Short mmCIF file of C-alpha atoms and ligand atoms in Angstrom, two decimals:
data_model
loop_
_atom_site.label_atom_id
_atom_site.label_comp_id
_atom_site.label_asym_id
_atom_site.label_seq_id
_atom_site.Cartn_x
_atom_site.Cartn_y
_atom_site.Cartn_z
CA UNK Z 43 15.03 6.30 -0.46
CA UNK Z 44 14.13 4.90 -4.22
CA UNK Z 45 11.24 4.72 -6.34
CA UNK Z 46 9.93 1.76 -8.03
CA UNK Z 47 7.16 1.51 -10.60
CA UNK Z 48 4.22 -0.47 -9.95
CA UNK Z 49 4.61 -4.36 -10.42
CA UNK Z 50 1.33 -4.65 -11.74
CA UNK Z 51 0.62 -1.92 -13.90
CA UNK Z 52 -1.65 -3.57 -16.46
CA UNK Z 53 -4.19 -3.88 -14.18
CA UNK Z 54 -4.35 -1.13 -12.34
CA UNK Z 55 -4.20 1.26 -15.41
CA UNK Z 56 -7.49 -1.34 -16.74
CA UNK Z 57 -9.57 -0.40 -13.89
CA UNK Z 58 -12.31 2.16 -13.48
CA UNK Z 59 -12.86 3.51 -10.12
CA UNK Z 60 -15.12 1.53 -8.05
CA UNK Z 61 -18.31 3.46 -7.19
CA UNK Z 62 -20.77 3.68 -4.36
CA UNK Z 63 -23.21 2.00 -6.98
CA UNK Z 64 -20.54 -0.74 -7.77
CA UNK Z 65 -21.27 -2.13 -4.38
CA UNK Z 66 -25.02 -3.02 -5.23
CA UNK Z 67 -24.18 -4.19 -8.71
CA UNK Z 68 -21.51 -6.83 -7.31
CA UNK Z 69 -23.83 -8.04 -5.25
CA UNK Z 70 -26.57 -8.41 -8.14
CA UNK Z 71 -23.93 -10.13 -9.97
CA UNK Z 72 -22.94 -12.38 -7.07
CA UNK Z 73 -19.21 -10.98 -7.36
CA UNK Z 74 -17.66 -11.24 -4.24
CA UNK Z 75 -16.86 -7.79 -2.84
CA UNK Z 76 -13.22 -7.34 -1.82
CA UNK Z 77 -12.37 -5.08 1.58
CA UNK Z 78 -9.28 -4.42 3.16
CA UNK Z 79 -7.80 -1.75 5.85
CA UNK Z 80 -5.46 0.99 5.25
CA UNK Z 81 -3.76 3.74 7.30
CA UNK Z 82 -1.17 5.53 5.21
CA UNK Z 83 -0.08 6.09 2.23
CA UNK Z 84 1.71 3.16 1.29
CA UNK Z 85 -0.46 0.69 2.59
CA UNK Z 86 -3.32 2.58 0.12
CA UNK Z 87 -0.90 2.25 -2.56
CA UNK Z 88 -0.48 -1.45 -2.13
CA UNK Z 89 -4.61 -2.07 -1.94
CA UNK Z 90 -4.71 0.10 -5.55
CA UNK Z 91 -1.80 -1.83 -7.06
CA UNK Z 92 -3.77 -5.33 -5.58
CA UNK Z 93 -6.76 -4.22 -7.10
CA UNK Z 94 -9.03 -4.45 -3.93
CA UNK Z 95 -12.51 -3.17 -4.32
CA UNK Z 96 -12.88 -0.78 -1.38
CA UNK Z 97 -10.54 0.84 1.23
CA UNK Z 98 -11.63 0.79 4.78
CA UNK Z 99 -9.42 3.07 6.96
CA UNK Z 100 -10.35 1.09 10.23
CA UNK Z 101 -10.14 2.63 13.89
CA UNK Z 102 -8.10 -0.54 14.10
CA UNK Z 103 -5.79 1.43 12.87
CA UNK Z 104 -5.72 2.84 16.71
CA UNK Z 105 -4.20 -0.40 17.65
CA UNK Z 106 -2.50 -1.69 14.18
CA UNK Z 107 -0.56 1.80 13.65
CA UNK Z 108 -0.83 3.96 16.82
CA UNK Z 109 -0.12 1.56 19.52
CA UNK Z 110 -3.53 1.87 21.31
CA UNK Z 111 -4.63 -1.22 23.24
CA UNK Z 112 -7.83 -1.01 21.93
CA UNK Z 113 -9.96 1.16 19.02
CA UNK Z 114 -11.65 3.23 21.84
CA UNK Z 115 -8.99 5.91 22.23
CA UNK Z 116 -8.76 7.16 18.70
CA UNK Z 117 -9.82 10.38 17.99
CA UNK Z 118 -11.11 12.22 15.02
CA UNK Z 119 -8.35 13.97 14.06
CA UNK Z 120 -5.97 10.79 14.55
CA UNK Z 121 -8.44 9.64 11.82
CA UNK Z 122 -8.68 12.03 9.71
CA UNK Z 123 -4.77 12.24 9.41
CA UNK Z 124 -4.64 8.39 8.16
CA UNK Z 125 -7.74 9.05 6.24
CA UNK Z 126 -5.75 12.06 4.24
CA UNK Z 127 -2.90 9.99 3.69
CA UNK Z 128 -5.32 6.68 2.33
CA UNK Z 129 -6.77 9.37 0.00
CA UNK Z 130 -3.57 10.22 -1.90
CA UNK Z 131 -2.38 6.79 -2.05
CA UNK Z 132 -5.61 5.71 -3.83
CA UNK Z 133 -7.20 5.90 -6.85
CA UNK Z 134 -9.83 3.71 -7.97
CA UNK Z 135 -11.37 1.97 -4.58
CA UNK Z 136 -14.26 3.24 -2.83
CA UNK Z 137 -12.60 5.01 0.39
CA UNK Z 138 -14.57 4.55 3.50
CA UNK Z 139 -13.61 6.40 7.18
CA UNK Z 140 -14.13 4.81 10.26
CA UNK Z 141 -16.20 7.13 12.21
CA UNK Z 142 -14.17 6.54 16.22
CA UNK Z 143 -15.43 5.97 19.39
CA UNK Z 144 -17.40 9.06 20.68
CA UNK Z 145 -17.31 10.80 17.77
CA UNK Z 146 -21.25 9.62 16.59
CA UNK Z 147 -23.21 8.98 19.47
CA UNK Z 148 -24.32 11.77 21.33
CA UNK Z 149 -26.78 13.19 18.43
CA UNK Z 150 -27.65 13.26 14.86
CA UNK Z 151 -26.22 16.57 14.82
CA UNK Z 152 -22.42 15.49 15.73
CA UNK Z 153 -22.88 12.65 13.70
CA UNK Z 154 -23.49 14.69 11.03
CA UNK Z 155 -20.75 17.15 11.66
CA UNK Z 156 -18.19 14.39 12.24
CA UNK Z 157 -19.24 12.64 9.28
CA UNK Z 158 -18.80 15.67 7.14
CA UNK Z 159 -15.49 15.91 8.55
CA UNK Z 160 -14.36 13.01 6.93
CA UNK Z 161 -15.80 13.71 3.59
CA UNK Z 162 -14.58 17.30 3.51
CA UNK Z 163 -11.21 17.40 5.13
CA UNK Z 164 -9.92 13.60 4.44
CA UNK Z 165 -11.73 13.07 0.52
CA UNK Z 166 -13.68 9.84 2.34
CA UNK Z 167 -16.21 8.70 0.12
CA UNK Z 168 -18.38 7.24 3.10
CA UNK Z 169 -18.28 6.74 6.42
CA UNK Z 170 -18.81 3.56 8.84
CA UNK Z 171 -20.51 3.49 12.36
CA UNK Z 172 -20.76 0.14 14.46
CA UNK Z 173 -23.74 -1.26 16.06
CA UNK Z 174 -27.38 -1.14 16.17
CA UNK Z 175 -29.77 1.02 18.04
CA UNK Z 176 -29.43 4.04 18.42
CA UNK Z 177 -26.35 4.19 15.89
CA UNK Z 178 -29.64 3.08 12.98
CA UNK Z 179 -31.22 6.60 14.10
CA UNK Z 180 -27.08 8.36 13.42
CA UNK Z 181 -26.95 6.42 10.19
CA UNK Z 182 -30.03 7.84 9.37
CA UNK Z 183 -29.56 11.32 10.27
CA UNK Z 184 -25.99 11.18 8.32
CA UNK Z 185 -27.58 9.61 4.98
CA UNK Z 186 -30.33 12.22 4.89
CA UNK Z 187 -27.63 14.61 5.03
CA UNK Z 188 -26.02 12.93 1.56
CA UNK Z 189 -23.26 10.92 3.05
CA UNK Z 190 -23.13 7.34 2.01
CA UNK Z 191 -22.80 5.00 5.84
CA UNK Z 192 -21.76 1.93 5.97
CA UNK Z 193 -23.08 -0.31 9.12
CA UNK Z 194 -21.25 -2.54 11.17
CA UNK Z 195 -23.08 -5.13 13.59
CA UNK Z 196 -21.81 -8.24 15.49
CA UNK Z 197 -18.76 -7.89 17.26
CA UNK Z 198 -18.48 -3.88 17.34
CA UNK Z 199 -14.69 -3.61 18.91
CA UNK Z 200 -15.80 0.16 20.29
CA UNK Z 201 -18.24 -1.37 22.49
CA UNK Z 202 -16.44 -4.68 23.52
CA UNK Z 203 -16.03 -3.95 27.18
CA UNK Z 204 -20.30 -4.06 27.40
CA UNK Z 205 -20.46 -7.09 24.75
CA UNK Z 206 -18.36 -8.95 27.41
CA UNK Z 207 -14.94 -8.68 25.75
CA UNK Z 208 -13.78 -9.44 22.40
CA UNK Z 209 -16.22 -12.68 21.49
CA UNK Z 210 -17.96 -13.85 18.75
CA UNK Z 211 -21.74 -12.79 19.03
CA UNK Z 212 -25.18 -14.13 18.39
CA UNK Z 213 -24.42 -17.49 19.14
CA UNK Z 214 -27.98 -18.14 21.11
CA UNK Z 215 -31.18 -17.23 19.79
CA UNK Z 216 -32.25 -14.20 21.64
CA UNK Z 217 -29.02 -12.44 21.01
CA UNK Z 218 -29.04 -13.52 16.96
CA UNK Z 219 -32.77 -11.98 16.97
CA UNK Z 220 -31.23 -8.50 18.32
CA UNK Z 221 -28.56 -8.79 15.39
CA UNK Z 222 -31.02 -9.32 13.09
CA UNK Z 223 -33.01 -6.50 13.98
CA UNK Z 224 -29.71 -4.06 14.01
CA UNK Z 225 -29.29 -5.38 10.21
CA UNK Z 226 -32.95 -4.81 9.36
CA UNK Z 227 -32.73 -1.53 11.02
CA UNK Z 228 -29.36 -0.14 9.15
CA UNK Z 229 -30.52 -1.40 5.68
CA UNK Z 230 -34.04 0.70 6.99
CA UNK Z 231 -31.86 3.41 7.08
CA UNK Z 232 -30.73 3.27 3.84
CA UNK Z 233 -26.65 1.99 4.72
CA UNK Z 234 -25.11 1.01 1.61
CA UNK Z 235 -23.42 -1.97 2.94
CA UNK Z 236 -23.10 -3.49 6.47
CA UNK Z 237 -19.97 -5.40 8.08
CA UNK Z 238 -20.94 -8.36 10.08
CA UNK Z 239 -18.11 -8.97 12.49
CA UNK Z 240 -17.47 -12.20 14.17
CA UNK Z 241 -20.53 -13.68 13.98
CA UNK Z 242 -21.47 -18.12 13.54
CA UNK Z 243 -22.08 -18.72 9.34
CA UNK Z 244 -25.29 -20.05 10.14
CA UNK Z 245 -26.74 -16.78 11.46
CA UNK Z 246 -25.08 -14.62 8.57
CA UNK Z 247 -27.25 -17.01 6.36
CA UNK Z 248 -30.32 -15.90 8.20
CA UNK Z 249 -29.42 -12.36 8.00
CA UNK Z 250 -28.57 -12.55 4.62
CA UNK Z 251 -32.30 -13.86 3.59
CA UNK Z 252 -33.79 -10.71 5.49
CA UNK Z 253 -31.57 -7.93 4.25
CA UNK Z 254 -30.92 -7.19 0.34
CA UNK Z 255 -28.13 -4.50 1.62
CA UNK Z 256 -24.89 -6.01 0.41
CA UNK Z 257 -22.68 -7.11 3.42
CA UNK Z 258 -19.30 -7.65 3.68
CA UNK Z 259 -17.71 -10.42 6.41
CA UNK Z 260 -14.92 -10.32 8.61
CA UNK Z 261 -15.19 -13.88 10.75
CA UNK Z 262 -18.95 -13.93 9.39
CA UNK Z 263 -18.89 -16.95 6.79
CA UNK Z 264 -18.85 -17.67 3.50
CA UNK Z 265 -22.58 -16.65 2.75
CA UNK Z 266 -21.76 -12.58 2.66
CA UNK Z 267 -21.40 -10.39 -0.46
CA UNK Z 268 -17.99 -9.65 0.40
CA UNK Z 269 -14.96 -10.15 2.83
CA UNK Z 270 -12.79 -7.30 4.86
CA UNK Z 271 -9.51 -8.14 6.67
CA UNK Z 272 -7.24 -5.92 8.21
CA UNK Z 273 -4.20 -4.96 6.24
CA UNK Z 274 -1.70 -5.47 9.64
CA UNK Z 275 -3.35 -9.49 10.22
CA UNK Z 276 -3.64 -10.40 6.68
CA UNK Z 277 0.14 -9.66 6.19
CA UNK Z 278 1.43 -10.59 9.07
CA UNK Z 279 2.60 -6.96 10.22
CA UNK Z 280 0.93 -7.03 13.50
CA UNK Z 281 2.44 -8.96 16.55
CA UNK Z 282 -0.63 -8.41 18.56
CA UNK Z 283 -3.39 -11.32 18.88
CA UNK Z 284 -5.11 -12.38 15.85
CA UNK Z 285 -8.66 -13.61 15.90
CA UNK Z 286 -9.78 -16.93 14.62
CA UNK Z 287 -11.11 -15.70 11.44
CA UNK Z 288 -7.60 -14.21 10.51
CA UNK Z 289 -5.62 -15.55 7.83
CA UNK Z 290 -2.04 -14.59 7.44
CA UNK Z 291 -1.51 -14.35 3.72
CA UNK Z 292 2.40 -13.03 4.08
CA UNK Z 293 4.96 -12.77 7.32
CA UNK Z 294 5.97 -9.39 6.62
CA UNK Z 295 6.90 -8.56 10.28
CA UNK Z 296 9.72 -10.98 10.16
CA UNK Z 297 10.95 -9.60 7.15
CA UNK Z 298 11.07 -6.36 8.13
CA UNK Z 299 12.79 -7.04 11.07
CA UNK Z 300 15.30 -9.14 9.22
CA UNK Z 301 15.87 -6.02 6.70
CA UNK Z 302 16.48 -3.48 9.41
CA UNK Z 303 18.43 -5.87 11.82
CA UNK Z 304 20.59 -6.17 8.79
CA UNK Z 305 21.01 -2.58 8.28
CA UNK Z 306 22.01 -1.91 12.06
CA UNK Z 307 24.55 -5.13 11.98
CA UNK Z 308 26.23 -3.22 8.43
CA UNK Z 309 26.10 0.18 10.19
CA UNK Z 310 27.82 -1.32 13.11
CA UNK Z 311 30.52 -3.05 11.34
CA UNK Z 312 31.14 -0.61 9.18
CA UNK Z 313 30.11 -2.22 5.91
CA UNK Z 314 27.45 0.34 4.83
CA UNK Z 315 27.62 3.13 2.91
CA UNK Z 316 29.46 1.55 0.17
CA UNK Z 317 31.19 3.95 -2.64
CA UNK Z 318 27.88 3.25 -5.01
CA UNK Z 319 25.85 4.96 -2.17
CA UNK Z 320 28.49 8.46 -1.90
CA UNK Z 321 28.00 11.31 -3.34
CA UNK Z 322 31.14 12.35 -5.19
CA UNK Z 323 32.51 16.11 -5.34
CA UNK Z 324 35.52 17.24 -7.93
CA UNK Z 325 38.65 17.40 -6.33
CA UNK Z 326 39.23 21.06 -7.58
CA UNK Z 327 35.88 21.87 -5.68
CA UNK Z 328 37.11 20.28 -3.07
CA UNK Z 329 40.60 22.39 -3.23
CA UNK Z 330 38.48 25.57 -3.57
CA UNK Z 331 36.67 24.66 -0.62
CA UNK Z 332 39.81 24.12 1.73
CA UNK Z 333 40.75 27.49 0.49
CA UNK Z 334 37.87 29.19 1.06
CA UNK Z 335 37.89 28.05 4.70
CA UNK Z 336 41.99 29.34 4.96
O1 KIV B 559 -11.65 -0.98 11.91
C1 KIV B 559 -11.37 -1.98 11.48
O2 KIV B 559 -11.03 -2.67 10.77
C2 KIV B 559 -12.96 -2.25 11.20
C3 KIV B 559 -12.94 -3.80 10.24
C4 KIV B 559 -12.65 -4.71 11.02
C5 KIV B 559 -14.39 -4.21 9.65
O3 KIV B 559 -13.87 -2.00 11.61
#
């Protein structure tokens, strides 16, 4: 495997670590906050070099890299392995780890213990959890234990079944009101940021007037303080269904298939490896070896 230097080392060298306080500073200055997901060492390095502010090891990794049909089966140990790999690839962005389904809902104690593992074992700077309701209390407990928490409302994939599927949320006034209460609850609990997923842009605007916590949107319109996309969606690596809010900035999957197919063809045709890929051995060493072998 060859190791190539960064294509944008100047941009990278000039950056200072993006801390928790910078999230609020960006909001105050009206500068958009850029978040992207990552799940392994190379995707973390790419996020680093591209200059994003926050990297989320989302439980979307259950689908994009672990091949589960939903985010629900992801375990804490699986998420910790992904977070640790991402940690090793990052220097500047803030690193947030997603608490998987079933790892924080039972009690405040369970939530704190799980969150602590993300900080101690995987080197995350903070954690994210989904929903309002009882999650507001869990968020508060984790924050009281000294761990920064990012909330997540709207379409919350961990409980998509209860929401009637992977559908946009808050399009009628009564559900919109619930989401406003959830956002206010998470802001009141002390979350440093909240993700709004798949809600109408007009509802985002209404909530934004009522909470002063930095909001990062995904399918929540342009009024939020920042945007997040799933790495595999924005680069066109994941072959599954893409939500309405996904914009594909590259089509890496086809390039990857083409590359592996070309390798397959060359091996089968005896065209790879070529002399430039071989290690040499001096003729006298070959002779000596043959003598040793008798
Ligand atoms: O798991 C994830 O990737 C997420 C983002 C879509 C916010 O929760």
